[in-house]
Amino acid sequence: MTKPKRTYKQDGTPYSEQFNNIYFDSESGYQQSEQVFIVGNDLSKRIKQANNSFVIAETSFGSALNFLLTLQAYQEIQKESADNQYAKLTFISVEKYPLTKAQLAKSLQVLPQLRHFTDLLLAQYPEFESESGDEAIKEFSLKFFNGQVTLKVIIDDAAAGLAKIRTTNNGLVDTWYLDGFSPAKNPQMWTEKLFEQIGRLSKQQASIATFTVAGFVKRHLQNAGFRTQKKTYLDNKHEMLTGIYQQKSKSNKGYQLRSTITKPQHVSIIGGGIASACAAYALTKQGIKVTIYCKDNLLAQGASSNAIGALYPLLHQQVDDISLFYQQAFWRAKTVYNEVLEQGFSFPHAWCGLLEASYKEALVKRQLKFNELAPWPKELIHSIDANQASKVAGIDLPYGGLFMPNAGWLSPQDAVKQIINAAKETGRLRVKNNTLVTKIKQKQTNVLNDSHQENWLLSTSKGEFNASVIVFCGGAEIIDFDWVKQLPFTSVQGQVTSMKTNSKIAKLSTVICHKGYLTPSHQQMHCIGATFNKNSTRVTPKPEEDLFNLNMLATCLPELASDINWTTQDISHSKSRLRCMTPDHMPMVGAMPDIQKHIEIYPHLAKDKNWKYNQVAPVINNLYVMMGFGARGLCTAPLAADILAADLCGTPYPIDNDMLFNLSPNRFVIRDIVRRKI
């Protein structure tokens, strides 16, 4: 083992003579490492979400700064756990030129804020001073916090050291610290072999962070299977690169892999509701110019036009795929709406909570089962009795139920307009109203899947327009449109009735769900509803459907309905609109599938659903869909927009691969092949 040549700056900063560079800056090195590796990997959250074990791998142990910061972060996490039940941590680091114990001690003297953890490390750190006996040291392992944390250091070149680590097909590493002297100072480390090992060892959804934003590092990470993005830190003075290991090329489920394109300069969106607004907002924030083609003279005239819309997730008493998606979508929706509000774009809303009333015996049993299983955190949903329900509702209620304290309501039409205004603030959004797209035609292009060419021609009520990338964000009105009609969308009509408030209901301060719903007042009106007619495309309201909504309220909540005493004379207005549905009640977001090529490429799935395919799902180039939100677009559109932005920009997906396929437009053709329907 070569003894490293180290000197020290006047302020005590350790300096490498071999690489002509400091190990860390004595003034900002602590903060830089913390921001890049701890915050950049969202380490605390990831460890809290881990089951039994969590593995961090690092490409250069150096002065041990990153490890000490990790110990500090882990200790803070453990303090939050009364029973210390968070996952055990294994920290694997590779170092070709390890510091001696004396060098390490001197190097860390300039970081008194880490003194406690430094002492823990030095108490066990091996001696490397001997010229003979210590030559045999190839690696060493240390234990911390009563065995909760294991440090393993491999003495070798980064790529060679990582190659010694065994793993399963599912990978080993949850988080990577891609550290070491910069590529300019230490090109021997930053090789293709290093990135191959990183890809080999990574679990799906493994995170990575590095201080270097060099283009070749980004390309190597992308080739290894990471989706990356640049971020700024320390008052936006520095840049770093983060990524997530997703869409593994040799997954044996190629039909779940999404095609990649070069980030487009411009995207054309067809639609004018909440989906279009969220998509435009997400894309313009990524620096993409957007044009929205809206067939109406104003935005949000379709399903997004109701006076009041409830915002809450769909949750089952078992933690299943649908519930996991909706709870994540809900939190993302709240974040986006609050973000828009904080920017000064206000719209009527109240995060007043939502009560799923246990108005019959079956629902009381369901409530008891929720209590018993406790599948979700209390800040998402919890059980309350009649007294508690009356307090949160602001009126007397004879029943309890399941309460979602962070849910609430907003005005969909106003929210859409303000999200659009926030997107316009970037200077990258144009909205073309009264522009009905009647046809799109694929143009001949020279380069496959080139998102910068004008790949499409849009025929509209206001002439023809060129487009490079098109996204369908329309509602049920466009399910018969060319290209869209090949997907299994259906239309379901629903009517919402707006009722005048009175003294008996004016104080209602939470949304109440039964078989339908009842909202607090907005502009002296409450919304009740809604009908659900599968075989209707009618968008004009009917008096009998208003009566249905009133009767549904009276049937489910008779005591409350009797107290309010609404009649048809109290109806302010009604609205009938169409919901765009999918067979599995999950929206679609992603590239438009080439169905015929799916049938040709994946035929053996009909014989064996586990047949191994690595071919990426074939798609219609530069054509995307973000539709099928049903009655829950307010909850799910913001997360879907993030997925769309990741599709187009190559950035990390906000969900894992399984959930990503559950939302993919090609999931239905794959299911039909497996079931031998096609």
XYZ file of C-alpha atoms in Angstrom:
678
model
C 0.000 0.000 0.000
C 1.344 3.406 -0.995
C 1.521 5.808 1.907
C -0.357 8.951 0.865
C 1.462 12.249 0.625
C -0.462 14.768 2.700
C 0.304 18.286 3.823
C -1.844 20.881 5.547
C -2.762 24.439 4.693
C -2.229 27.230 7.212
C -5.810 26.878 8.454
C -5.347 23.136 8.955
C -7.105 21.995 5.785
C -5.725 18.640 4.568
C -4.062 18.792 1.136
C -3.154 15.979 -1.274
C 0.209 16.356 -2.984
C -0.698 13.532 -5.388
C -3.852 15.186 -6.681
C -2.861 18.795 -6.054
C -6.125 19.511 -4.275
C -7.623 19.978 -0.811
C -9.816 17.295 0.764
C -12.376 19.876 1.798
C -12.625 23.605 2.345
C -12.247 24.413 6.043
C -14.826 27.216 5.764
C -17.527 25.616 3.584
C -16.485 21.977 3.121
C -18.738 20.786 5.931
C -21.751 22.571 4.470
C -20.939 21.527 0.896
C -20.656 17.844 1.766
C -23.822 18.000 3.844
C -25.763 19.716 1.071
C -24.512 17.457 -1.715
C -24.507 14.039 -0.088
C -26.920 14.181 2.858
C -29.517 16.620 1.520
C -28.895 15.790 -2.140
C -29.756 12.153 -1.478
C -32.678 13.079 0.814
C -30.963 10.691 3.203
C -33.112 11.061 6.312
C -36.338 10.410 4.429
C -34.880 7.437 2.564
C -33.599 5.779 5.739
C -36.930 6.307 7.495
C -38.730 4.624 4.594
C -36.332 1.643 4.492
C -37.462 -1.683 5.939
C -34.647 -3.534 7.679
C -31.361 -2.409 6.160
C -29.987 0.538 4.241
C -26.723 0.551 2.295
C -24.697 3.612 1.343
C -21.704 3.251 -0.978
C -19.012 5.881 -1.475
C -16.282 6.105 -4.096
C -13.674 7.813 -1.901
C -13.366 7.636 1.892
C -10.852 10.511 1.960
C -10.945 12.375 5.254
C -14.093 10.481 6.390
C -16.092 13.727 6.336
C -19.046 12.195 4.483
C -19.151 9.221 6.830
C -19.110 11.450 9.910
C -21.922 13.561 8.475
C -23.841 10.348 7.854
C -23.310 9.229 11.454
C -24.610 12.594 12.594
C -27.676 12.353 10.357
C -28.354 8.775 11.454
C -28.146 9.732 15.119
C -30.699 12.497 14.542
C -33.007 9.979 12.858
C -32.630 7.541 15.752
C -33.568 10.258 18.246
C -36.935 10.518 16.502
C -37.586 6.820 17.053
C -38.560 5.811 20.587
C -37.647 2.162 19.974
C -34.696 2.677 17.587
C -36.469 0.642 14.949
C -35.176 2.422 11.877
C -33.182 0.349 9.403
C -29.630 -0.680 10.208
C -27.065 1.207 8.151
C -24.126 -0.215 6.223
C -21.636 2.313 4.836
C -19.261 0.916 2.204
C -16.409 3.114 1.013
C -13.517 2.512 -1.364
C -10.204 4.295 -0.891
C -6.977 3.661 -2.777
C -4.838 5.878 -0.531
C -6.271 5.802 3.020
C -5.058 8.346 5.536
C -3.103 7.130 8.521
C -4.719 7.491 11.905
C -2.519 10.504 12.694
C -3.321 12.139 9.371
C -7.023 11.539 9.862
C -6.985 13.017 13.357
C -5.115 16.124 12.197
C -7.379 16.552 9.155
C -10.548 16.538 11.245
C -9.314 18.985 13.875
C -10.665 21.829 11.737
C -14.213 20.431 12.153
C -14.982 20.759 15.877
C -18.723 20.439 15.184
C -18.066 16.771 14.351
C -15.761 16.110 17.320
C -18.015 13.517 18.951
C -18.241 11.421 15.786
C -14.561 11.911 15.025
C -13.698 10.449 18.422
C -15.940 7.452 17.758
C -14.153 6.804 14.471
C -10.603 7.340 15.746
C -11.209 4.991 18.677
C -11.481 2.095 16.197
C -9.594 3.292 13.141
C -6.693 0.940 12.237
C -3.039 1.969 12.165
C -1.441 2.217 8.730
C 1.980 3.431 9.868
C 3.781 0.081 9.716
C 5.857 -0.558 6.603
C 5.374 -4.327 6.849
C 2.499 -5.727 8.853
C -0.137 -3.318 7.619
C 0.638 -4.115 3.993
C -1.783 -7.040 4.460
C -4.746 -4.760 5.207
C -7.060 -4.885 2.195
C -10.205 -3.751 3.978
C -11.534 -3.143 7.472
C -14.933 -3.017 9.186
C -16.011 -0.986 12.221
C -19.250 -0.924 14.262
C -21.038 2.100 15.732
C -24.139 2.793 17.829
C -24.358 -0.715 19.304
C -24.039 -2.355 15.915
C -26.705 -0.233 14.221
C -24.101 1.204 11.838
C -21.365 -0.756 10.056
C -18.491 0.924 8.234
C -16.622 -1.140 5.663
C -13.634 0.400 3.870
C -12.075 -1.391 0.896
C -8.467 -0.437 0.158
C -8.352 -0.321 -3.624
C -9.070 1.681 -6.728
C -12.764 2.640 -6.840
C -13.847 0.461 -9.788
C -11.728 -2.510 -8.692
C -12.875 -2.222 -5.100
C -16.547 -2.093 -6.035
C -16.053 -5.091 -8.333
C -15.191 -7.175 -5.244
C -18.651 -6.629 -3.763
C -21.199 -9.375 -4.357
C -24.828 -8.602 -5.020
C -28.063 -10.196 -6.190
C -30.018 -9.346 -9.321
C -31.956 -6.871 -7.194
C -28.840 -4.885 -6.314
C -27.335 -3.915 -2.975
C -26.862 -0.142 -2.688
C -29.665 2.273 -1.734
C -27.651 5.516 -1.905
C -24.402 6.567 -3.567
C -21.933 9.262 -2.599
C -20.025 9.777 -5.855
C -17.080 11.560 -4.275
C -13.345 11.864 -4.804
C -11.065 14.449 -6.307
C -12.589 16.071 -9.379
C -12.400 14.372 -12.798
C -9.824 16.947 -13.863
C -7.585 16.096 -10.881
C -8.255 12.351 -10.701
C -9.260 11.031 -14.152
C -8.073 7.527 -13.213
C -11.114 7.100 -10.957
C -13.831 8.517 -13.189
C -13.822 5.721 -15.762
C -16.503 3.810 -17.589
C -15.686 0.747 -15.448
C -16.584 2.727 -12.325
C -20.031 3.563 -13.654
C -20.587 -0.030 -14.754
C -19.986 -1.144 -11.177
C -22.299 1.541 -9.836
C -25.046 0.281 -12.142
C -24.386 -3.349 -11.190
C -24.642 -2.703 -7.469
C -27.602 -0.309 -7.458
C -31.069 -1.238 -6.288
C -33.995 0.092 -8.243
C -34.700 3.630 -6.984
C -31.166 3.975 -5.603
C -30.190 7.627 -5.290
C -26.875 9.193 -6.235
C -25.362 12.612 -5.626
C -22.089 14.200 -6.688
C -20.452 17.600 -6.588
C -19.411 17.388 -10.242
C -21.767 18.332 -13.062
C -19.342 17.403 -15.845
C -21.195 16.337 -18.978
C -19.407 13.003 -19.316
C -20.289 12.106 -15.704
C -23.939 12.795 -16.426
C -23.813 10.712 -19.619
C -22.097 7.800 -17.880
C -24.692 7.855 -15.107
C -27.511 7.913 -17.639
C -25.964 4.999 -19.532
C -25.739 3.085 -16.253
C -29.487 3.553 -15.670
C -29.724 6.785 -13.647
C -32.062 9.630 -14.490
C -30.297 12.793 -13.427
C -30.861 16.468 -12.777
C -28.766 19.462 -11.819
C -29.521 21.280 -8.591
C -28.104 24.341 -6.891
C -27.064 24.616 -3.263
C -25.527 27.071 -0.769
C -27.525 30.099 -1.883
C -27.464 28.932 -5.506
C -23.700 29.522 -5.687
C -22.841 25.918 -6.501
C -24.234 23.175 -8.720
C -24.473 19.476 -8.013
C -25.825 16.441 -9.848
C -28.372 14.057 -8.368
C -30.063 11.034 -9.833
C -32.273 8.000 -9.278
C -31.601 4.503 -10.631
C -34.700 3.793 -12.712
C -35.756 1.980 -15.864
C -32.968 -0.630 -15.717
C -32.241 -1.682 -19.303
C -31.921 -5.407 -18.519
C -35.031 -5.680 -16.380
C -36.461 -8.564 -18.477
C -39.660 -6.497 -18.634
C -38.850 -4.225 -21.533
C -42.505 -3.364 -22.060
C -42.321 -1.461 -18.759
C -39.427 0.686 -19.991
C -40.154 4.149 -21.330
C -38.516 5.571 -24.409
C -36.213 8.560 -23.998
C -36.095 11.690 -26.109
C -33.957 14.772 -26.224
C -35.481 17.447 -24.037
C -37.799 19.434 -26.350
C -37.739 23.180 -26.726
C -41.504 23.374 -27.261
C -44.548 21.250 -26.408
C -48.118 21.582 -27.686
C -50.897 20.643 -25.247
C -54.449 19.855 -26.378
C -56.967 20.609 -23.623
C -57.943 23.361 -21.232
C -58.618 21.897 -17.791
C -56.700 20.936 -14.669
C -54.521 18.393 -16.512
C -53.412 20.958 -19.103
C -52.733 23.563 -16.440
C -50.609 21.221 -14.327
C -48.718 19.947 -17.374
C -47.985 23.485 -18.562
C -46.876 24.503 -15.065
C -44.498 21.527 -14.710
C -43.005 21.894 -18.204
C -42.473 25.652 -18.138
C -40.637 25.274 -14.820
C -38.274 22.917 -16.661
C -37.523 25.623 -19.231
C -39.795 24.248 -21.978
C -42.005 26.558 -24.027
C -45.646 25.454 -24.137
C -48.688 26.259 -26.253
C -52.130 25.206 -25.001
C -54.888 24.684 -27.577
C -58.244 25.108 -25.822
C -61.473 24.630 -27.788
C -63.489 26.934 -25.495
C -63.416 30.710 -25.196
C -62.292 30.323 -21.564
C -60.223 27.761 -19.692
C -61.732 25.078 -17.438
C -65.115 24.752 -19.121
C -65.276 20.953 -18.994
C -64.976 18.694 -15.946
C -62.864 21.379 -14.237
C -65.694 23.905 -14.277
C -67.484 22.941 -11.051
C -67.856 25.664 -8.437
C -66.299 23.561 -5.662
C -64.189 20.435 -5.891
C -63.058 18.238 -3.007
C -59.360 17.403 -2.742
C -58.690 14.074 -1.032
C -57.072 10.700 -1.801
C -58.738 7.370 -2.485
C -57.628 5.103 0.367
C -58.381 1.452 1.034
C -57.912 -0.320 4.349
C -55.163 -2.397 2.733
C -52.020 -0.741 1.403
C -52.558 -1.553 -2.277
C -51.296 -0.032 -5.517
C -54.274 2.282 -5.981
C -54.086 3.680 -2.445
C -50.304 4.128 -2.634
C -50.685 6.109 -5.826
C -53.509 8.297 -4.565
C -51.866 9.122 -1.249
C -48.658 10.174 -3.036
C -50.662 12.129 -5.599
C -52.599 13.870 -2.829
C -49.494 15.131 -1.044
C -48.009 16.304 -4.319
C -51.234 18.113 -5.222
C -51.239 19.943 -1.894
C -47.616 20.970 -2.471
C -48.306 22.303 -5.962
C -51.454 24.224 -4.992
C -49.729 25.752 -1.972
C -46.721 26.625 -4.118
C -48.961 28.511 -6.558
C -50.718 30.264 -3.681
C -47.389 31.264 -2.116
C -46.406 32.885 -5.405
C -49.376 35.225 -5.021
C -51.787 33.497 -7.410
C -54.799 33.152 -5.161
C -57.903 31.034 -5.668
C -60.756 30.127 -3.288
C -59.862 27.103 -1.169
C -59.891 25.733 2.354
C -57.756 22.886 3.663
C -60.470 22.201 6.193
C -60.345 18.418 6.223
C -62.778 15.840 4.899
C -65.004 13.413 6.786
C -65.987 10.059 5.298
C -69.125 9.659 7.374
C -69.909 6.221 8.843
C -73.635 6.613 8.266
C -74.471 2.885 8.096
C -73.384 -0.325 9.813
C -71.084 -1.488 7.027
C -69.185 1.794 7.206
C -68.952 1.613 11.003
C -67.326 -1.807 10.600
C -64.992 -0.378 7.979
C -64.053 2.417 10.364
C -63.293 -0.124 13.110
C -61.169 -2.107 10.673
C -59.209 1.019 9.765
C -58.623 1.580 13.477
C -57.418 -1.971 13.915
C -55.112 -2.104 10.904
C -53.898 1.531 11.016
C -52.597 1.301 7.426
C -51.953 5.024 7.003
C -50.417 7.798 9.126
C -52.838 9.852 11.208
C -52.019 13.050 9.360
C -53.482 11.357 6.288
C -56.530 9.665 7.783
C -57.780 8.596 11.212
C -60.954 7.553 12.969
C -63.097 10.017 14.931
C -66.323 9.598 16.912
C -69.542 11.608 16.607
C -68.454 14.267 19.116
C -65.145 14.792 17.348
C -66.906 14.815 13.970
C -69.290 17.518 15.181
C -66.356 19.655 16.307
C -64.440 19.433 13.018
C -67.654 19.924 11.015
C -68.852 22.921 13.017
C -72.356 21.442 13.138
C -74.005 18.608 15.083
C -73.500 15.195 13.504
C -74.931 11.916 14.836
C -72.085 9.803 13.429
C -68.331 9.656 13.321
C -66.188 8.458 10.486
C -62.760 8.572 8.924
C -61.277 12.060 8.927
C -58.607 13.348 6.554
C -57.269 16.477 8.291
C -55.188 17.725 5.371
C -57.895 17.348 2.730
C -60.312 20.105 1.782
C -61.815 21.906 -1.164
C -60.927 24.420 -3.836
C -62.548 26.172 -6.759
C -61.339 24.140 -9.770
C -62.023 26.791 -12.380
C -60.198 29.482 -10.441
C -57.344 27.126 -9.582
C -56.842 26.242 -13.256
C -56.690 29.916 -14.215
C -54.176 30.744 -11.506
C -51.945 27.752 -12.264
C -51.953 28.925 -15.874
C -51.063 32.441 -14.711
C -48.175 31.043 -12.677
C -46.932 29.208 -15.775
C -47.306 32.361 -17.873
C -45.132 34.188 -15.368
C -42.187 32.178 -16.711
C -42.663 33.776 -20.124
C -42.881 30.319 -21.700
C -46.647 29.749 -22.051
C -49.151 30.780 -24.707
C -52.833 29.867 -24.595
C -54.889 29.717 -27.798
C -58.581 29.824 -26.863
C -61.441 29.055 -29.260
C -59.032 26.772 -31.113
C -60.539 23.346 -31.733
C -58.004 20.785 -32.902
C -59.762 18.609 -35.474
C -56.881 16.493 -36.729
C -53.199 15.847 -36.212
C -50.963 14.488 -38.930
C -47.538 12.924 -38.512
C -44.935 14.551 -40.722
C -41.960 12.814 -42.306
C -38.794 13.606 -40.357
C -35.187 12.702 -40.954
C -34.222 11.760 -37.399
C -36.059 9.134 -35.354
C -37.777 10.549 -32.270
C -36.241 14.007 -32.726
C -38.159 16.259 -30.353
C -36.729 19.419 -31.922
C -38.114 18.864 -35.423
C -41.632 19.844 -36.383
C -42.973 16.304 -36.248
C -46.709 17.058 -36.372
C -49.196 19.219 -38.211
C -52.274 20.312 -36.248
C -55.428 21.166 -38.165
C -57.595 23.489 -36.095
C -60.585 25.800 -36.339
C -58.052 28.630 -36.698
C -55.784 27.108 -39.305
C -52.797 24.796 -39.247
C -49.941 24.778 -36.750
C -46.674 22.849 -36.599
C -45.686 20.973 -33.460
C -42.630 19.051 -32.343
C -44.186 17.240 -29.337
C -47.929 16.876 -28.665
C -49.588 15.998 -25.348
C -53.270 15.044 -25.195
C -54.650 16.502 -21.957
C -58.288 16.717 -22.954
C -61.209 15.158 -21.127
C -63.952 12.812 -22.246
C -64.785 15.066 -25.198
C -61.745 13.859 -27.147
C -61.775 10.110 -26.468
C -62.990 9.508 -30.049
C -60.182 11.649 -31.471
C -57.746 9.990 -33.861
C -54.902 8.243 -31.939
C -56.729 8.674 -28.607
C -59.561 6.337 -29.590
C -57.217 3.325 -29.599
C -56.920 3.636 -25.816
C -59.662 2.231 -23.534
C -61.108 5.501 -22.282
C -64.803 5.756 -21.452
C -67.063 8.696 -20.705
C -69.205 8.927 -17.562
C -71.626 11.807 -17.127
C -72.073 13.456 -13.751
C -74.249 16.286 -12.491
C -73.373 18.489 -9.519
C -76.003 20.644 -7.838
C -75.239 23.979 -6.147
C -77.482 24.750 -3.176
C -78.132 28.080 -1.436
C -76.829 28.161 2.113
C -79.029 28.695 5.155
C -78.560 29.124 8.893
C -78.639 25.359 9.504
C -75.685 24.547 7.251
C -73.788 27.829 6.874
C -71.324 26.888 9.647
C -70.278 23.606 7.995
C -66.480 23.693 8.143
C -65.369 20.437 6.540
C -66.233 18.425 3.442
C -68.544 15.494 4.165
C -68.523 12.394 1.978
C -71.269 9.784 2.022
C -72.381 8.021 -1.152
C -72.034 11.505 -2.577
C -70.612 14.629 -0.972
C -71.520 17.924 0.676
C -69.150 20.884 0.745
C -68.828 23.937 2.977
C -70.202 27.129 1.489
C -68.405 29.211 -1.098
C -70.074 32.405 -2.294
C -73.144 31.443 -0.231
C -73.484 28.078 -2.009
C -72.803 24.424 -1.176
C -72.205 21.700 -3.763
C -73.865 18.302 -3.522
C -73.609 15.375 -5.868
C -72.889 13.721 -7.959
C -74.677 11.485 -10.440
C -72.732 8.774 -12.262
C -74.213 7.802 -15.621
C -72.100 5.504 -17.764
C -74.229 5.613 -20.874
C -74.669 9.351 -21.244
C -72.693 12.068 -23.018
C -75.104 14.805 -22.038
C -73.619 18.084 -20.817
C -76.901 19.878 -20.105
C -78.321 19.498 -16.572
C -81.618 17.761 -15.855
C -84.009 18.594 -12.965
C -84.408 14.900 -12.134
C -80.679 14.597 -11.495
C -80.810 17.526 -9.081
C -83.569 15.657 -7.310
C -81.397 12.523 -7.305
C -78.616 14.451 -5.545
C -81.028 15.810 -2.935
C -82.507 12.351 -2.360
C -79.039 10.801 -2.048
C -78.191 13.304 0.698
C -81.496 12.571 2.456
C -81.012 8.789 2.181
C -77.442 8.713 3.487
C -77.585 11.551 6.015
C -81.293 11.806 6.929
C -80.862 13.718 10.207
C -78.664 16.349 8.611
C -80.813 16.613 5.481
C -83.924 17.041 7.582
C -82.264 19.784 9.582
C -81.084 21.660 6.479
C -84.484 21.145 4.809
C -83.375 21.883 1.255
C -85.927 21.669 -1.540
C -85.660 22.222 -5.263
C -86.439 25.882 -4.568
C -83.004 26.181 -2.925
C -81.125 25.102 -6.060
C -78.867 27.886 -7.293
C -77.645 26.181 -10.444
C -76.554 22.805 -11.785
C -73.736 21.585 -13.956
C -73.501 18.411 -16.031
C -70.062 17.362 -17.288
C -68.248 14.256 -18.531
C -65.580 12.331 -16.679
C -62.854 10.581 -18.655
C -62.395 7.127 -17.124
C -60.062 4.160 -17.522
C -60.919 0.496 -16.809
C -58.699 0.328 -13.700
C -59.515 3.817 -12.339
C -55.906 4.964 -12.699
C -54.989 7.783 -15.093
C -52.693 7.379 -18.083
C -49.520 9.393 -18.526
C -46.744 8.679 -20.981
C -45.949 8.137 -24.629
C -48.697 6.952 -26.950
C -48.111 3.204 -27.488
C -47.692 1.662 -30.916
C -50.179 -1.127 -30.343
C -49.462 -3.143 -33.489
C -45.742 -3.253 -32.704
C -46.539 -4.343 -29.137
C -48.417 -7.324 -30.575
C -45.512 -8.147 -32.882
C -42.730 -7.740 -30.291
C -44.232 -9.354 -27.165
C -46.263 -12.362 -28.424
C -44.863 -14.910 -25.951
C -46.491 -13.071 -23.043
C -49.669 -14.877 -24.141
C -47.976 -18.198 -23.289
C -45.938 -17.042 -20.287
C -46.551 -13.694 -18.617
C -43.026 -13.878 -17.158
C -41.349 -14.280 -20.545
C -38.175 -12.193 -20.587
C -38.127 -9.218 -22.932
C -35.633 -6.365 -22.877
C -36.992 -4.477 -25.882
C -38.236 -1.031 -24.847
C -41.953 -0.459 -25.343
C -42.603 0.803 -28.923
C -44.342 4.175 -29.068
C -45.606 6.792 -31.478
C -42.689 9.194 -31.412
C -43.257 12.614 -29.838
C -46.920 11.934 -29.033
C -47.948 11.774 -25.363
C -51.125 11.339 -23.374
C -52.093 12.568 -19.907
C -55.748 11.698 -19.435
C -58.206 9.449 -17.629
C -58.449 11.264 -14.290
C -62.115 10.440 -13.714
C -63.555 12.453 -10.834
C -60.144 12.900 -9.157
C -58.173 15.163 -11.451
C -57.633 17.726 -8.697
C -55.815 15.061 -6.694
C -53.853 13.271 -9.422
C -53.056 15.780 -12.193
C -50.082 17.460 -10.435
C -48.215 14.169 -9.918
C -49.060 13.038 -13.452
C -47.611 16.319 -14.723
C -44.365 15.599 -12.871
C -44.195 12.194 -14.572
C -44.790 13.801 -17.959
C -42.032 16.338 -17.300
C -39.660 13.512 -16.341
C -40.572 11.683 -19.559
C -39.698 14.713 -21.665
C -36.690 15.999 -19.713
C -34.950 12.780 -18.696
C -35.119 13.737 -15.009
C -35.898 11.260 -12.197
C -39.428 9.934 -12.028
C -41.251 10.836 -8.792
C -42.554 7.248 -8.484
C -41.044 3.769 -8.681
C -41.064 1.488 -11.724
C -44.059 -0.587 -10.656
C -46.242 2.456 -10.132
C -44.899 3.974 -13.333
C -46.137 0.983 -15.327
C -49.484 1.128 -13.501
C -49.930 4.571 -15.097
C -48.409 3.774 -18.476
C -50.724 4.013 -21.508
C -49.391 0.680 -22.822
C -50.390 -1.285 -19.714
C -53.708 -2.260 -21.271
C -52.286 -3.731 -24.481
C -49.795 -5.772 -22.412
C -52.635 -7.042 -20.210
C -54.665 -7.935 -23.295
C -51.741 -9.898 -24.758
C -51.288 -11.773 -21.472
C -55.026 -12.537 -21.338
C -55.003 -13.552 -25.031
C -57.566 -10.933 -25.939
C -55.452 -9.775 -28.874
